[in-house]
Coordinates of C-alpha atoms in Angstrom, one line a residue:
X649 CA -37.9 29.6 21.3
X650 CA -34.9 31.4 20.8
X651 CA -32.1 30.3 18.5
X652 CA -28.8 29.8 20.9
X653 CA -25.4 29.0 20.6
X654 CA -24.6 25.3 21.6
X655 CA -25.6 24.1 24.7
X656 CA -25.2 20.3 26.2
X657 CA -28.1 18.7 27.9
X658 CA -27.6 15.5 30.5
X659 CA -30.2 13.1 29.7
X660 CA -30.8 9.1 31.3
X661 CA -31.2 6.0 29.5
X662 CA -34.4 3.9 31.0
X663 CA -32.4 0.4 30.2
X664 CA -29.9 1.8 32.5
X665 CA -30.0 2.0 36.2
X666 CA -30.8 4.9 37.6
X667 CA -27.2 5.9 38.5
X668 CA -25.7 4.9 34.9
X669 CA -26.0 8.5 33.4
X670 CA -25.5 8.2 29.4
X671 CA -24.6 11.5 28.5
X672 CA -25.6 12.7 25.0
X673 CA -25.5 16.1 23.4
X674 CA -28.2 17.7 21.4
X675 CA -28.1 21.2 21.1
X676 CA -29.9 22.7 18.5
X677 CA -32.0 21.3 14.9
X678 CA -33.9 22.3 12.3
X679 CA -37.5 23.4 13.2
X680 CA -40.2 25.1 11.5
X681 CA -41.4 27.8 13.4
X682 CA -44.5 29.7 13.3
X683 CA -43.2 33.2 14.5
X684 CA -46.9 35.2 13.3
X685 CA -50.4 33.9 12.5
X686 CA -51.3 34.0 8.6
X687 CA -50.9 31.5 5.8
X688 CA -48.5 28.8 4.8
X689 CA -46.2 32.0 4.1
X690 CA -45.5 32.6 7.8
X691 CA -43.9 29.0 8.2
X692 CA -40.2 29.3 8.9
X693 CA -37.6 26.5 8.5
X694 CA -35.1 27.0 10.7
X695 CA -31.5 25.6 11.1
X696 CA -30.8 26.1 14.5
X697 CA -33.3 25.9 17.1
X698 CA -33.1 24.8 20.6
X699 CA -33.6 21.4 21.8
X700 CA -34.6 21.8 25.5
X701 CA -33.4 19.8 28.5
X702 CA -35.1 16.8 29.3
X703 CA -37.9 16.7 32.1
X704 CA -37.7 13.2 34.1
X705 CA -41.0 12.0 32.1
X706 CA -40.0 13.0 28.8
X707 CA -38.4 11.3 25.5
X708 CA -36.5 13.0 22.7
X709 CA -37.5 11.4 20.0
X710 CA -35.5 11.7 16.7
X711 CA -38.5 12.5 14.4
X712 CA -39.1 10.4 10.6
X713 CA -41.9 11.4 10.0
X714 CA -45.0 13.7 10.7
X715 CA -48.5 14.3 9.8
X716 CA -50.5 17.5 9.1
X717 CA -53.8 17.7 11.0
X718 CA -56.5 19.9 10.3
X719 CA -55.5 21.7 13.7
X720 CA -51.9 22.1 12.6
X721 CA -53.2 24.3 10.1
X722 CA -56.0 26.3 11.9
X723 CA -53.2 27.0 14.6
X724 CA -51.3 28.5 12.2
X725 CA -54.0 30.5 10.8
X726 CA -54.7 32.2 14.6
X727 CA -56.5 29.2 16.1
X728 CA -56.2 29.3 19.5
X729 CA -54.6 32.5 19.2
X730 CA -55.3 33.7 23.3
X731 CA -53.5 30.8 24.5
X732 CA -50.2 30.5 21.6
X733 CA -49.8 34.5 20.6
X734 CA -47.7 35.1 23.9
X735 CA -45.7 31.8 23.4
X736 CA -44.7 32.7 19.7
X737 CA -42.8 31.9 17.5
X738 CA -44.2 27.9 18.3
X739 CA -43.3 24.6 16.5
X740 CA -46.7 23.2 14.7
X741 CA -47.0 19.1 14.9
X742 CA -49.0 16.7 16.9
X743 CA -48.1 13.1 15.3
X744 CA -44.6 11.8 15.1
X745 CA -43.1 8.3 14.0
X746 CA -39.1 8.1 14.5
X747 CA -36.4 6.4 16.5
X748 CA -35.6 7.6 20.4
X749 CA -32.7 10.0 21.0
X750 CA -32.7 10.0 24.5
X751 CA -35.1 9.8 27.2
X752 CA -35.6 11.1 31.1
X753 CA -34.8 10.1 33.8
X754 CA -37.9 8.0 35.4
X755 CA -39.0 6.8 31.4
X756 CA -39.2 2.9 31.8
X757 CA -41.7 1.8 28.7
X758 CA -38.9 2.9 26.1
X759 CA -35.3 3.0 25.6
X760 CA -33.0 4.1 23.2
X761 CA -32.9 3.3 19.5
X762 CA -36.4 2.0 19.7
X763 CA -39.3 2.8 17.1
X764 CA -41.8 4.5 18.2
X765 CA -44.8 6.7 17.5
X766 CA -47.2 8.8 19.4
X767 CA -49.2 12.4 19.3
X768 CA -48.6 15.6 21.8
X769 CA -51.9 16.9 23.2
X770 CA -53.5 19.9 21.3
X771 CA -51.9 22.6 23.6
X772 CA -48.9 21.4 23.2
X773 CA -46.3 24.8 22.6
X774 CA -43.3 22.7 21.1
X775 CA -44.7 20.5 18.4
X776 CA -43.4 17.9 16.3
X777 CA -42.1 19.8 12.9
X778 CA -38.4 19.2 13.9
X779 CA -35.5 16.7 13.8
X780 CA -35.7 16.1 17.1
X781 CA -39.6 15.8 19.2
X782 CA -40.1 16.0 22.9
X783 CA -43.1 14.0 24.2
X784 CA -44.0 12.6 27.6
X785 CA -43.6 9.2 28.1
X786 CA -47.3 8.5 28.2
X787 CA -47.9 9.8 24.7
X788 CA -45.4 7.3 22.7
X789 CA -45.3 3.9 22.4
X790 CA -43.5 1.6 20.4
X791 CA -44.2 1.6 17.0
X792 CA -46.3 -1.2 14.6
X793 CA -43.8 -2.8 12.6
X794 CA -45.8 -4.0 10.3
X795 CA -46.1 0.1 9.7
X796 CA -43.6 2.3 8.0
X797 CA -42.6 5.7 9.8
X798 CA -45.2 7.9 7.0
X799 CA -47.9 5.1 8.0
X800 CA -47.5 5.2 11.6
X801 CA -47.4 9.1 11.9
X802 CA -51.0 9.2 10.2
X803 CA -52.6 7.5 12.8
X804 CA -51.8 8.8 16.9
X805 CA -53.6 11.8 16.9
X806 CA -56.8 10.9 14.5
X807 CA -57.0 8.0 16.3
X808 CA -57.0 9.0 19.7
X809 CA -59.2 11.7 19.1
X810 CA -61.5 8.9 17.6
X811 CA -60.8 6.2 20.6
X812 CA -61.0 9.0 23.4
X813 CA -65.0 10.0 22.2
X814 CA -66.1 6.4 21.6
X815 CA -63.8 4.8 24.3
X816 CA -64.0 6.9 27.0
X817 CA -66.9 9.2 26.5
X818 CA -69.7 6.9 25.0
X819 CA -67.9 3.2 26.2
X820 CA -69.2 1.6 23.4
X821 CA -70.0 -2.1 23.5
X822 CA -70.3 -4.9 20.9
X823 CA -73.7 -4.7 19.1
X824 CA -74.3 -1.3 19.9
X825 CA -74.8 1.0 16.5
X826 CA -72.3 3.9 15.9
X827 CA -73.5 7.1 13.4
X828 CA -70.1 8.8 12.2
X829 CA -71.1 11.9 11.0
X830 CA -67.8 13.1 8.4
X831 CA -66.7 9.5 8.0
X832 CA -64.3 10.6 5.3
X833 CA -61.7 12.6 7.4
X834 CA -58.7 10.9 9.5
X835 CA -60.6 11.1 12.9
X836 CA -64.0 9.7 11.2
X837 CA -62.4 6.8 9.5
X838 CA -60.1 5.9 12.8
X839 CA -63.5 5.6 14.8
X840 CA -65.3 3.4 11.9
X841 CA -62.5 1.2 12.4
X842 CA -62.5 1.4 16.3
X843 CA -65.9 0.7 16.4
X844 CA -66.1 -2.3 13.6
X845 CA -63.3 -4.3 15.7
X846 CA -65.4 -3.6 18.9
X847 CA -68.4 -5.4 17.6
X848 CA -70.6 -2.6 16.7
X849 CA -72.8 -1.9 13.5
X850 CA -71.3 1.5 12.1
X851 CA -73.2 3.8 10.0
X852 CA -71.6 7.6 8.0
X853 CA -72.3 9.9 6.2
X854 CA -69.4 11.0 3.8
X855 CA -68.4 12.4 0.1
X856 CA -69.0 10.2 -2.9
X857 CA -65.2 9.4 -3.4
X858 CA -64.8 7.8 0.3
X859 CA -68.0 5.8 -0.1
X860 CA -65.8 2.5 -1.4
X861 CA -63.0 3.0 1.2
X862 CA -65.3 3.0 4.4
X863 CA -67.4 0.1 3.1
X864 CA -64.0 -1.9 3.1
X865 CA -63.1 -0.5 6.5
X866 CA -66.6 -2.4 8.2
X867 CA -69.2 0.3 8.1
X868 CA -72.4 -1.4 7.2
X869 CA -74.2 2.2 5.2
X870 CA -72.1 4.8 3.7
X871 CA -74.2 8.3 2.7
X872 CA -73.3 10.2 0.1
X873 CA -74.5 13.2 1.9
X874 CA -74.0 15.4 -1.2
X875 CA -75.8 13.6 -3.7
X876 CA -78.8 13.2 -1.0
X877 CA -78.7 17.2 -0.7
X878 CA -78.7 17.5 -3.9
X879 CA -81.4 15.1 -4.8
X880 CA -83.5 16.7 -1.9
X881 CA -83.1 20.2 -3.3
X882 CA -84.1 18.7 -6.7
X883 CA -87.3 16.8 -5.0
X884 CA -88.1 20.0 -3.3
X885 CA -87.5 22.0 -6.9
X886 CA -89.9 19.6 -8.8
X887 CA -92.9 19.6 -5.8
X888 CA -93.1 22.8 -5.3
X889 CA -93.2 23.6 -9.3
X890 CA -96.2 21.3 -9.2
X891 CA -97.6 23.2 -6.3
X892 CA -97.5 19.9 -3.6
X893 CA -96.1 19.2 -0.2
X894 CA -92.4 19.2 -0.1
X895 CA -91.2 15.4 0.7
X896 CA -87.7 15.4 2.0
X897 CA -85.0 13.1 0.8
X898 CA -81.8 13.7 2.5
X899 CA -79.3 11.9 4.8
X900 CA -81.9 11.4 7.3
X901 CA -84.4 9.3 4.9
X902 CA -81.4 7.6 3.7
X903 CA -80.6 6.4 7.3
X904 CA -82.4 3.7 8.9
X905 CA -83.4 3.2 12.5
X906 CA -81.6 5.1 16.2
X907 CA -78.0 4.9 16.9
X908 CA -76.7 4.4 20.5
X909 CA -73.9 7.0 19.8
X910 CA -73.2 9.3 17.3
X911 CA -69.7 11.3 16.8
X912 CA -69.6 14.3 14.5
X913 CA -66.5 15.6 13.2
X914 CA -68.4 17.9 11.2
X915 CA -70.1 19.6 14.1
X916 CA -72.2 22.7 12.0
X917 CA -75.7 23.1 13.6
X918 CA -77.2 21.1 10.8
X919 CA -75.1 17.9 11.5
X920 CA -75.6 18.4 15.9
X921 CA -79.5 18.5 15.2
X922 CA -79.2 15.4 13.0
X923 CA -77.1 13.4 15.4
X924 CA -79.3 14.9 17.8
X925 CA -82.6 13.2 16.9
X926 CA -80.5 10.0 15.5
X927 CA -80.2 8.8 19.3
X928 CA -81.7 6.7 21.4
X929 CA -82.8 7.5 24.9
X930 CA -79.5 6.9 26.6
X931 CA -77.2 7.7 23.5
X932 CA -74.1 9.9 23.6
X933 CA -74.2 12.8 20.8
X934 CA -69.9 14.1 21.0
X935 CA -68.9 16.5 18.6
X936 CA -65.5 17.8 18.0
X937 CA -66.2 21.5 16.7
X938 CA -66.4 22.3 20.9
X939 CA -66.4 26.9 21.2
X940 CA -64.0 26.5 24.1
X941 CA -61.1 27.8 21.8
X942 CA -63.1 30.3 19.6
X943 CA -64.8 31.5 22.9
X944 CA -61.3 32.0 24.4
X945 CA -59.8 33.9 21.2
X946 CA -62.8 36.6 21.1
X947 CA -63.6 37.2 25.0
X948 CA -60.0 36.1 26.1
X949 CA -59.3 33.3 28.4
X950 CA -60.3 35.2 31.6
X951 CA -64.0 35.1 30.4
X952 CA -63.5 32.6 26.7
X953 CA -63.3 29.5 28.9
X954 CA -65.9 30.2 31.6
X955 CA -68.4 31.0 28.6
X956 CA -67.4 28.1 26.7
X957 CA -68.1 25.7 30.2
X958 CA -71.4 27.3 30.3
X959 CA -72.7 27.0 26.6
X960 CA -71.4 23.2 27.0
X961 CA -73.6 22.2 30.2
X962 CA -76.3 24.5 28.9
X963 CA -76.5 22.2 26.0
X964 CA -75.9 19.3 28.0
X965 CA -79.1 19.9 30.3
X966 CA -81.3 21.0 27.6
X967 CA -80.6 17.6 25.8
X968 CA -80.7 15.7 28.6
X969 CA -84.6 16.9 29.0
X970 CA -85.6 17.3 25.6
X971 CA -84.0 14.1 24.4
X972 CA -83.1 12.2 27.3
X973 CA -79.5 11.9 25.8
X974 CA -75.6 12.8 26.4
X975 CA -74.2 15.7 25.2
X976 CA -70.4 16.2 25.2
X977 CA -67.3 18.4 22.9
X978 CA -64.6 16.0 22.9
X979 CA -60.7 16.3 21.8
X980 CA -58.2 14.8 22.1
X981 CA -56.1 13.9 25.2
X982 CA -52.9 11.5 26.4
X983 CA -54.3 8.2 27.1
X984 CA -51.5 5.6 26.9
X985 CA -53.9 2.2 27.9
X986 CA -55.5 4.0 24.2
X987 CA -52.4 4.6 22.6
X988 CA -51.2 0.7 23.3
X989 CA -54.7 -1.0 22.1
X990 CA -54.4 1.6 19.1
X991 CA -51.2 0.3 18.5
X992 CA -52.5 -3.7 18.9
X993 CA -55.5 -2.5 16.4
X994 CA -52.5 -1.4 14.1
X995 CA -50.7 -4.6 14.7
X996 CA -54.0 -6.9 13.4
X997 CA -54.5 -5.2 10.5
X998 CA -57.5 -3.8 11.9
X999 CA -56.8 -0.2 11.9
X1000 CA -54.8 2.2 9.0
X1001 CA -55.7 5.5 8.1
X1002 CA -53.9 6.1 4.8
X1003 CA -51.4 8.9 3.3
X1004 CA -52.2 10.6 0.2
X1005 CA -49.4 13.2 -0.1
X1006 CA -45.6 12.8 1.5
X1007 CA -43.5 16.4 1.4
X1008 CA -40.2 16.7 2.6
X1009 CA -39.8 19.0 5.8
X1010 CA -38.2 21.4 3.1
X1011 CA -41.3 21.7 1.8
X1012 CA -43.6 22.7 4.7
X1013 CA -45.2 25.9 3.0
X1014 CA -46.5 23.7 -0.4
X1015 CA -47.6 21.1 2.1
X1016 CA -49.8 23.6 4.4
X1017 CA -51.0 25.3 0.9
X1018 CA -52.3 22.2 -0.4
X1019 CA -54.6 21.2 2.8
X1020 CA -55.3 25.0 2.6
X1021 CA -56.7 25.1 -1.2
X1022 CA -58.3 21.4 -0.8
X1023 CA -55.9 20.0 -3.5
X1024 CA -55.6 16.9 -1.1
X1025 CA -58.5 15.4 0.6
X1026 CA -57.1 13.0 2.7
X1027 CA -53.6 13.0 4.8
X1028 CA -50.1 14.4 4.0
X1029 CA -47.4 13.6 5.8
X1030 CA -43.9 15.5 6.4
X1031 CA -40.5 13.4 5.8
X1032 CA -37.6 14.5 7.9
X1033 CA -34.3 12.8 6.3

């Protein structure tokens, strides 16, 4: 990701036949590059960074706005670090809402000057911090207008993390009950709301000051799962200074009944053996804390991966006979058939995920030290003028 002198790039417009070359010249833009793991200190604005050539499939999108995901920052901080140290400096960024540049030349779902929004997979080398995005065609899509750019770019990569475990993974059905574990973060209040317009009866756990918000959003029980710790701690206190059985009072009291899926975005081994016995025979436990990546970054990705595929089916067969349920680590992936009904969900007024915090691009470091320190609980979002 070197930064070069100016160089033209031949790109196609889809409206266009395929012969009717529209040539446009983007050379270089600003960028924030990440050229060493550390803190938001490492994060590097830069003027004049490289805009690649154009593969057939992909769209150069001219980027408004982008979110900050909780993986933005762990990359940054050496997430991941056997697969991205070779390929520094990198460009942080999955989300993106803004207008298209310029596409390829097979793209036929967008064209030029169109809104649109959409999220790069994880692994993703060239991210979306810069004026100027690259993104296969089957990751964008136009955008909600009934959404503003900062709206929109809250939602791709939350959502399809959420759609891609309930959708895909557990194929939920109306009537079925849904336990989000973490119902508070982006990715646990996208699947409330998946799940609510599917039909289903949701349940989560979350902090006391998300409690109102997810009630509004459809979820029939919201659990403050720090007052219940609290008050079991206090229960456990008071019986034992009066020398009786311990009687728990926690989340798990506080729950009613079996769940046919559960998704934890909290994924510590206290939350998987809660989720765990939550299930029904048949149910799907998915967590998103999978080991693949940490697994990778302390054995390497020779032996990091292999072990992480093994500790996955391990658990998957020792649930499978102790509980007769599904096990799985989910993340998220392209899926444009999810994108589209995320964008119809948007559309109805059925699905929002809102912005706490906007920073200009200008501002990257005080943005990534904010999510660092906690100071902002729910999403920020990047402005690019």
């Amino acid at each position: 990701m070197r930064i070069p002198t100016r160089i033209a790039i031949t790109l196609t417009h889809s409206a266009s036949a395929a012969s009717n070359h529209n040539r446009s010249c983007y050379s270089t833009c600003r960028a924030v590059l990440v050229p060493s793991f550390g803190g938001p200190e490492v994060l590097q604005l830069h003027p004049n960074v490289q805009v690649p050539p154009l593969k057939p499939n992909e769209v150069l999108v001219r980027s408004r706005a982008v979110s900050i995901n909780p993986l933005d920052t762990r990359m940054r901080s050496g997430y991941g670090r056997s697969l991205f140290e070779p390929l520094l400096p990198i460009i942080l960024g999955r989300d993106v809402s803004g207008e298209v540049a310029a596409v390829g030349a097979s793209v036929r779902s967008v064209s030029i000057g169109q809104e649109v929004f959409g999220a790069l997979h994880p692994t993703a080398v060239r991210g979306t911090y810069t004026d100027y995005a690259i993104l296969p065609e089957d990751e964008i899509t136009p955008k909600p207008s009934s959404l503003s750019h900062v709206e929109a770019s809250a939602i791709p990569f939350a959502a399809l993390t959420a759609w891609r475990a309930l959708k895909s993974t557990a194929r939920i059905t109306e009537g079925q009950r849904i336990l989000v574990v973490g119902g508070g973060g982006a990715v646990g209040f996208a699947a409330i709301q998946i799940a609510v317009a599917t039909g289903c009866h949701v349940a989560t756990t979350c902090g006391g000051q998300s409690i109102e918000r997810l009630l509004a959003a459809g979820a029939e029980q919201a659990v403050d799962y720090i007052t219940e710790v609290v008050m079991n701690l206090f229960w456990i206190i008071l019986l034992a200074m009066k020398n009786k059985a311990t009687v728990r009072k926690d989340v798990e009291v506080a729950i009613k009944g079996k769940f046919d899926a559960v998704l934890d975005t909290i994924g510590v081994p206290e939350t998987e053996r809660m989720g765990i016995n939550f299930l029904k025979q048949g149910g799907h436990y998915m967590t998103l804390q999978g080991e693949a990546a940490s697994l990778a970054d302390r054995f390497g990705l020779a032996v990091g991966l292999p072990a992480a595929k093994v500790a996955e089916l391990q658990k998957q067969i020792r649930y499978r006979y102790s509980h007769g349920i599904d096990y799985s680590w989910t993340y998220m992936r392209a899926d444009i058939e999810g994108l589209i009904e995320i964008r119809k969900l948007c559309e109805a007024g059925k699905l929002k995920i809102p912005v706490d915090k906007t920073y200009p691009i200008t501002q990257v470091r005080e943005a990534h030290e904010a999510k660092d320190k906690k100071l902002i609980p729910g999403k920020v979002v990047l402005e690019l003028d």
